[in-house]
Amino acid sequence: MKVRLFVLFILALGFVLAQSTLVRVVTLFGVKPDIVVILVMFISLWYGRINAALIGLFCGFFVEITSGLPAGAALGPYVLGGLILAHLASVVWYTQWYTQRVGGQMLIAFLFTFTIYLFQFFLLRPAAIELSLLSALVGIILPVSLYTAGVSPLLFYLLNTIAAPLR
Amino acid sequence: MRLRWLKNLNPAVKSIIVFTLVVILFVFYIPLAEFIGPPLLSFFAPFFQLAADVSVSARTMLQFHNLTAGNQQLTNEIANLNAQLVHMQEILRENDRLRSLWSLPDRSDFSLQVALVIAADSSNWTDTITIDKGTNNAIKKGAACILENALVGMIIEAHSSSSKVALLTDINAKVPAMIQRTREEGLVSGGVEGRRGICKMKYLRDVEVGDKVISSSLGGMYPKGLLIGEVTAVVDEKSDTQFKTVEVRPTVELHALEEVMVIIGP
């Protein structure tokens, strides 16, 4: 349990640090891929509900202290999204499809990022007065989801290697 | 094992327990995050610094082919600026003479603190940066950040050895501004367009593409006269009220900042 907590903590910290420094280099049209969402998705798909909740907790907290997001706006979607995805992964039988196929990984990455960002939009909406659903969809949610889906196979491969201690 | 009873529980009961824990977590999370967040951010500042150095090196390598051309361009610019500097010094002396003749007080400059950008925003929604100076260096919440006399943003969180700056393009940024030519006042705001490095200014009557936008002292948030940007397009024009909404491109390239100057005093 202690090793698991430590590995999840270090993974979350490493990914948030990379997101706020290295990923800045690959910004396209003001949008960068969300590698933290990929980490939450990976852990949720492969390592069950408890790990999903823990990684959502760590990632959400670190993202909030390194961004301008209000408290709960990252942690809430990450924890709930991770839990729902982990539950779906445990009841759906065609797990092999998305673990072995790049297309499946990209599709799930797109859908998961889209859902997380849509959830965040509804949490941010009361605070950001001028944020309309259409402009958020076109300007942020869809581009980020596509970009994140595009880089997901590479990160899945990387995570498969470094998250081995959790198995 | 101590947690065996948990594994034997009905899935529905398990779900209720998890849901209750999540609700409890949210209730206590906000005060807890405000308590733990700032010291944790200061603790992580060296890690950010290290990662930022790696990031800058990576960016330099990616842009290596542009460096030679950029170097030549900068050399030419320096030559031009040196010529302008001589001219400006003459004007400054003339200004000083005239001020003394009219017995006007000296115009004081700002006290500035130079800070390095150690991290960008980790979220795609907001547009903030983290800098390596904080309250130990006299930086306070609400202080304006500039670069070469152009406004960059405002300090929204000041910790002991790091601070968070909300950029002009942040989704919640609202900067009191005026059109330099007409002195018409309004608010420059970020929003979704901020991701592309563009701000908006609304409810203007007399504005043209190319107009300079400067900060106004309205609300006492920012010093007056700092350059914000230039009007690049009129995006909406209401025929009944004749109000226009314009796009403003910030003078500073906000998504490539490496250092900023924080105004710490008059």
Short mmCIF file of N, CA and C in Angstrom, two decimals, chain B residues 120-207:
data_model
loop_
_atom_site.label_atom_id
_atom_site.label_comp_id
_atom_site.label_asym_id
_atom_site.label_seq_id
_atom_site.Cartn_x
_atom_site.Cartn_y
_atom_site.Cartn_z
N ALA B 120 4.56 27.25 -16.49
CA ALA B 120 3.34 27.76 -17.13
C ALA B 120 2.15 27.08 -16.48
N ASP B 121 0.97 27.44 -16.91
CA ASP B 121 -0.24 26.86 -16.34
C ASP B 121 -0.35 25.38 -16.73
N SER B 122 -0.71 24.54 -15.75
CA SER B 122 -0.83 23.12 -16.07
C SER B 122 -2.21 22.79 -16.63
N SER B 123 -3.12 23.77 -16.62
CA SER B 123 -4.46 23.53 -17.15
C SER B 123 -4.62 24.24 -18.49
N ASN B 124 -5.54 23.76 -19.30
CA ASN B 124 -5.81 24.43 -20.57
C ASN B 124 -6.86 25.52 -20.44
N TRP B 125 -7.50 25.62 -19.28
CA TRP B 125 -8.57 26.60 -19.09
C TRP B 125 -8.04 27.97 -18.72
N THR B 126 -7.13 27.99 -17.75
CA THR B 126 -6.63 29.27 -17.25
C THR B 126 -5.27 29.56 -17.85
N ASP B 127 -4.83 30.81 -17.71
CA ASP B 127 -3.57 31.22 -18.32
C ASP B 127 -2.73 31.94 -17.27
N THR B 128 -2.02 31.15 -16.46
CA THR B 128 -1.20 31.74 -15.41
C THR B 128 0.24 31.26 -15.59
N ILE B 129 1.15 31.99 -14.94
CA ILE B 129 2.55 31.53 -14.90
C ILE B 129 3.00 31.56 -13.43
N THR B 130 4.01 30.78 -13.11
CA THR B 130 4.59 30.82 -11.77
C THR B 130 5.97 31.43 -11.89
N ILE B 131 6.26 32.40 -11.01
CA ILE B 131 7.58 33.05 -11.04
C ILE B 131 8.37 32.70 -9.78
N ASP B 132 9.69 32.91 -9.85
CA ASP B 132 10.56 32.42 -8.76
C ASP B 132 10.76 33.43 -7.63
N LYS B 133 9.95 34.49 -7.55
CA LYS B 133 10.08 35.45 -6.46
C LYS B 133 8.73 35.57 -5.74
N GLY B 134 8.80 35.83 -4.44
CA GLY B 134 7.57 35.92 -3.66
C GLY B 134 7.63 36.99 -2.60
N THR B 135 6.94 36.75 -1.49
CA THR B 135 6.85 37.77 -0.44
C THR B 135 8.22 38.08 0.17
N ASN B 136 9.16 37.13 0.09
CA ASN B 136 10.53 37.40 0.58
C ASN B 136 11.20 38.51 -0.22
N ASN B 137 10.69 38.76 -1.45
CA ASN B 137 11.27 39.79 -2.32
C ASN B 137 10.30 40.97 -2.48
N ALA B 138 9.46 41.18 -1.46
CA ALA B 138 8.53 42.32 -1.39
C ALA B 138 7.41 42.26 -2.43
N ILE B 139 7.16 41.07 -2.98
CA ILE B 139 6.07 40.94 -3.96
C ILE B 139 4.76 40.69 -3.21
N LYS B 140 3.73 41.45 -3.58
CA LYS B 140 2.44 41.31 -2.91
C LYS B 140 1.36 40.92 -3.91
N LYS B 141 0.30 40.35 -3.38
CA LYS B 141 -0.86 40.01 -4.22
C LYS B 141 -1.43 41.31 -4.81
N GLY B 142 -1.76 41.29 -6.09
CA GLY B 142 -2.34 42.46 -6.74
C GLY B 142 -1.31 43.31 -7.47
N ALA B 143 -0.01 43.00 -7.30
CA ALA B 143 1.02 43.79 -7.98
C ALA B 143 0.99 43.53 -9.49
N ALA B 144 1.26 44.59 -10.26
CA ALA B 144 1.25 44.44 -11.73
C ALA B 144 2.59 43.88 -12.20
N CYS B 145 2.54 43.06 -13.25
CA CYS B 145 3.76 42.51 -13.84
C CYS B 145 3.92 43.10 -15.24
N ILE B 146 5.12 43.54 -15.54
CA ILE B 146 5.37 44.16 -16.84
C ILE B 146 6.59 43.55 -17.52
N LEU B 147 6.75 43.86 -18.79
CA LEU B 147 7.97 43.50 -19.51
C LEU B 147 8.18 44.61 -20.53
N GLU B 148 9.29 45.29 -20.42
CA GLU B 148 9.63 46.40 -21.31
C GLU B 148 8.48 47.41 -21.38
N ASN B 149 7.99 47.82 -20.23
CA ASN B 149 6.93 48.83 -20.10
C ASN B 149 5.57 48.41 -20.68
N ALA B 150 5.43 47.14 -20.98
CA ALA B 150 4.14 46.63 -21.44
C ALA B 150 3.57 45.70 -20.38
N LEU B 151 2.27 45.78 -20.18
CA LEU B 151 1.63 45.00 -19.12
C LEU B 151 1.57 43.52 -19.49
N VAL B 152 1.84 42.67 -18.51
CA VAL B 152 1.82 41.22 -18.71
C VAL B 152 0.67 40.59 -17.93
N GLY B 153 0.46 41.04 -16.70
CA GLY B 153 -0.61 40.48 -15.87
C GLY B 153 -0.53 40.98 -14.45
N MET B 154 -1.13 40.22 -13.55
CA MET B 154 -1.19 40.65 -12.16
C MET B 154 -0.94 39.47 -11.23
N ILE B 155 -0.26 39.72 -10.10
CA ILE B 155 -0.01 38.67 -9.11
C ILE B 155 -1.34 38.28 -8.46
N ILE B 156 -1.69 37.00 -8.53
CA ILE B 156 -2.93 36.56 -7.87
C ILE B 156 -2.65 35.75 -6.61
N GLU B 157 -1.44 35.21 -6.51
CA GLU B 157 -1.05 34.50 -5.29
C GLU B 157 0.41 34.81 -5.04
N ALA B 158 0.72 35.25 -3.82
CA ALA B 158 2.13 35.50 -3.47
C ALA B 158 2.51 34.60 -2.30
N HIS B 159 3.47 33.72 -2.53
CA HIS B 159 3.99 32.84 -1.48
C HIS B 159 5.40 33.30 -1.13
N SER B 160 6.05 32.61 -0.21
CA SER B 160 7.35 33.09 0.27
C SER B 160 8.40 33.16 -0.85
N SER B 161 8.51 32.09 -1.64
CA SER B 161 9.57 32.11 -2.66
C SER B 161 9.05 31.90 -4.08
N SER B 162 7.77 32.00 -4.26
CA SER B 162 7.20 31.92 -5.61
C SER B 162 5.86 32.66 -5.62
N SER B 163 5.43 33.04 -6.81
CA SER B 163 4.14 33.73 -6.95
C SER B 163 3.46 33.28 -8.23
N LYS B 164 2.14 33.43 -8.25
CA LYS B 164 1.38 33.06 -9.44
C LYS B 164 0.87 34.33 -10.10
N VAL B 165 1.04 34.42 -11.42
CA VAL B 165 0.63 35.61 -12.17
C VAL B 165 -0.49 35.23 -13.14
N ALA B 166 -1.62 35.95 -13.07
CA ALA B 166 -2.69 35.76 -14.06
C ALA B 166 -2.36 36.65 -15.25
N LEU B 167 -2.18 36.04 -16.43
CA LEU B 167 -1.82 36.81 -17.62
C LEU B 167 -3.04 37.56 -18.16
N LEU B 168 -2.77 38.51 -19.05
CA LEU B 168 -3.86 39.30 -19.66
C LEU B 168 -4.86 38.40 -20.38
N THR B 169 -4.38 37.26 -20.87
CA THR B 169 -5.23 36.37 -21.66
C THR B 169 -5.98 35.35 -20.80
N ASP B 170 -5.82 35.43 -19.48
CA ASP B 170 -6.50 34.47 -18.60
C ASP B 170 -8.01 34.63 -18.73
N ILE B 171 -8.69 33.53 -18.51
CA ILE B 171 -10.16 33.50 -18.69
C ILE B 171 -10.88 34.48 -17.75
N ASN B 172 -10.26 34.78 -16.60
CA ASN B 172 -10.90 35.69 -15.65
C ASN B 172 -10.26 37.08 -15.62
N ALA B 173 -9.32 37.35 -16.54
CA ALA B 173 -8.62 38.64 -16.53
C ALA B 173 -9.56 39.76 -16.98
N LYS B 174 -9.57 40.83 -16.22
CA LYS B 174 -10.33 42.04 -16.58
C LYS B 174 -9.43 43.23 -16.27
N VAL B 175 -8.93 43.88 -17.30
CA VAL B 175 -7.98 44.97 -17.08
C VAL B 175 -8.60 46.30 -17.53
N PRO B 176 -8.72 47.29 -16.63
CA PRO B 176 -9.21 48.60 -17.03
C PRO B 176 -8.23 49.22 -18.03
N ALA B 177 -8.74 49.61 -19.18
CA ALA B 177 -7.83 50.08 -20.23
C ALA B 177 -8.46 51.26 -20.97
N MET B 178 -7.66 51.89 -21.81
CA MET B 178 -8.19 52.97 -22.66
C MET B 178 -7.49 52.95 -24.00
N ILE B 179 -8.23 53.48 -25.00
CA ILE B 179 -7.63 53.63 -26.32
C ILE B 179 -6.76 54.89 -26.26
N GLN B 180 -5.49 54.75 -26.59
CA GLN B 180 -4.56 55.87 -26.41
C GLN B 180 -4.98 57.09 -27.25
N ARG B 181 -5.46 56.85 -28.45
CA ARG B 181 -5.79 57.96 -29.36
C ARG B 181 -7.00 58.76 -28.90
N THR B 182 -8.06 58.04 -28.45
CA THR B 182 -9.32 58.72 -28.14
C THR B 182 -9.56 58.90 -26.65
N ARG B 183 -8.77 58.23 -25.79
CA ARG B 183 -8.91 58.21 -24.33
C ARG B 183 -10.22 57.54 -23.90
N GLU B 184 -10.85 56.79 -24.80
CA GLU B 184 -12.07 56.07 -24.46
C GLU B 184 -11.72 54.87 -23.58
N GLU B 185 -12.48 54.71 -22.47
CA GLU B 185 -12.12 53.66 -21.51
C GLU B 185 -12.97 52.40 -21.69
N GLY B 186 -12.44 51.28 -21.28
CA GLY B 186 -13.16 50.01 -21.34
C GLY B 186 -12.41 48.94 -20.57
N LEU B 187 -12.84 47.70 -20.75
CA LEU B 187 -12.17 46.58 -20.06
C LEU B 187 -11.57 45.63 -21.10
N VAL B 188 -10.30 45.30 -20.91
CA VAL B 188 -9.68 44.27 -21.75
C VAL B 188 -9.84 42.94 -21.03
N SER B 189 -10.40 41.95 -21.73
CA SER B 189 -10.63 40.66 -21.07
C SER B 189 -10.02 39.53 -21.89
N GLY B 190 -9.75 38.41 -21.19
CA GLY B 190 -9.12 37.25 -21.84
C GLY B 190 -10.16 36.36 -22.52
N GLY B 191 -10.57 35.30 -21.84
CA GLY B 191 -11.58 34.41 -22.41
C GLY B 191 -10.95 33.29 -23.22
N VAL B 192 -11.81 32.58 -23.95
CA VAL B 192 -11.34 31.42 -24.73
C VAL B 192 -10.33 31.86 -25.79
N GLU B 193 -10.54 33.05 -26.36
CA GLU B 193 -9.62 33.56 -27.39
C GLU B 193 -8.22 33.76 -26.82
N GLY B 194 -8.16 33.90 -25.50
CA GLY B 194 -6.88 34.08 -24.83
C GLY B 194 -5.91 32.95 -25.11
N ARG B 195 -6.45 31.76 -25.41
CA ARG B 195 -5.58 30.62 -25.74
C ARG B 195 -4.77 30.91 -26.99
N ARG B 196 -5.31 31.73 -27.89
CA ARG B 196 -4.58 32.08 -29.10
C ARG B 196 -3.80 33.38 -28.93
N GLY B 197 -3.71 33.85 -27.68
CA GLY B 197 -2.96 35.07 -27.39
C GLY B 197 -3.69 36.34 -27.79
N ILE B 198 -5.03 36.29 -27.76
CA ILE B 198 -5.82 37.45 -28.15
C ILE B 198 -6.75 37.86 -27.01
N CYS B 199 -6.89 39.16 -26.78
CA CYS B 199 -7.84 39.67 -25.78
C CYS B 199 -8.97 40.41 -26.51
N LYS B 200 -10.01 40.72 -25.75
CA LYS B 200 -11.13 41.47 -26.33
C LYS B 200 -11.35 42.76 -25.55
N MET B 201 -11.89 43.76 -26.23
CA MET B 201 -12.28 45.00 -25.55
C MET B 201 -13.65 45.37 -26.10
N LYS B 202 -14.59 45.60 -25.18
CA LYS B 202 -15.98 45.80 -25.60
C LYS B 202 -16.47 47.23 -25.36
N TYR B 203 -17.64 47.51 -25.91
CA TYR B 203 -18.36 48.76 -25.69
C TYR B 203 -17.54 50.00 -26.04
N LEU B 204 -16.96 49.99 -27.22
CA LEU B 204 -16.20 51.15 -27.68
C LEU B 204 -16.94 51.81 -28.84
N ARG B 205 -16.81 53.12 -28.95
CA ARG B 205 -17.50 53.82 -30.04
C ARG B 205 -16.50 54.21 -31.14
N ASP B 206 -15.45 54.90 -30.73
CA ASP B 206 -14.50 55.41 -31.73
C ASP B 206 -13.20 54.62 -31.63
N VAL B 207 -13.08 53.59 -32.44
CA VAL B 207 -11.88 52.77 -32.40
C VAL B 207 -11.55 52.26 -33.79
#
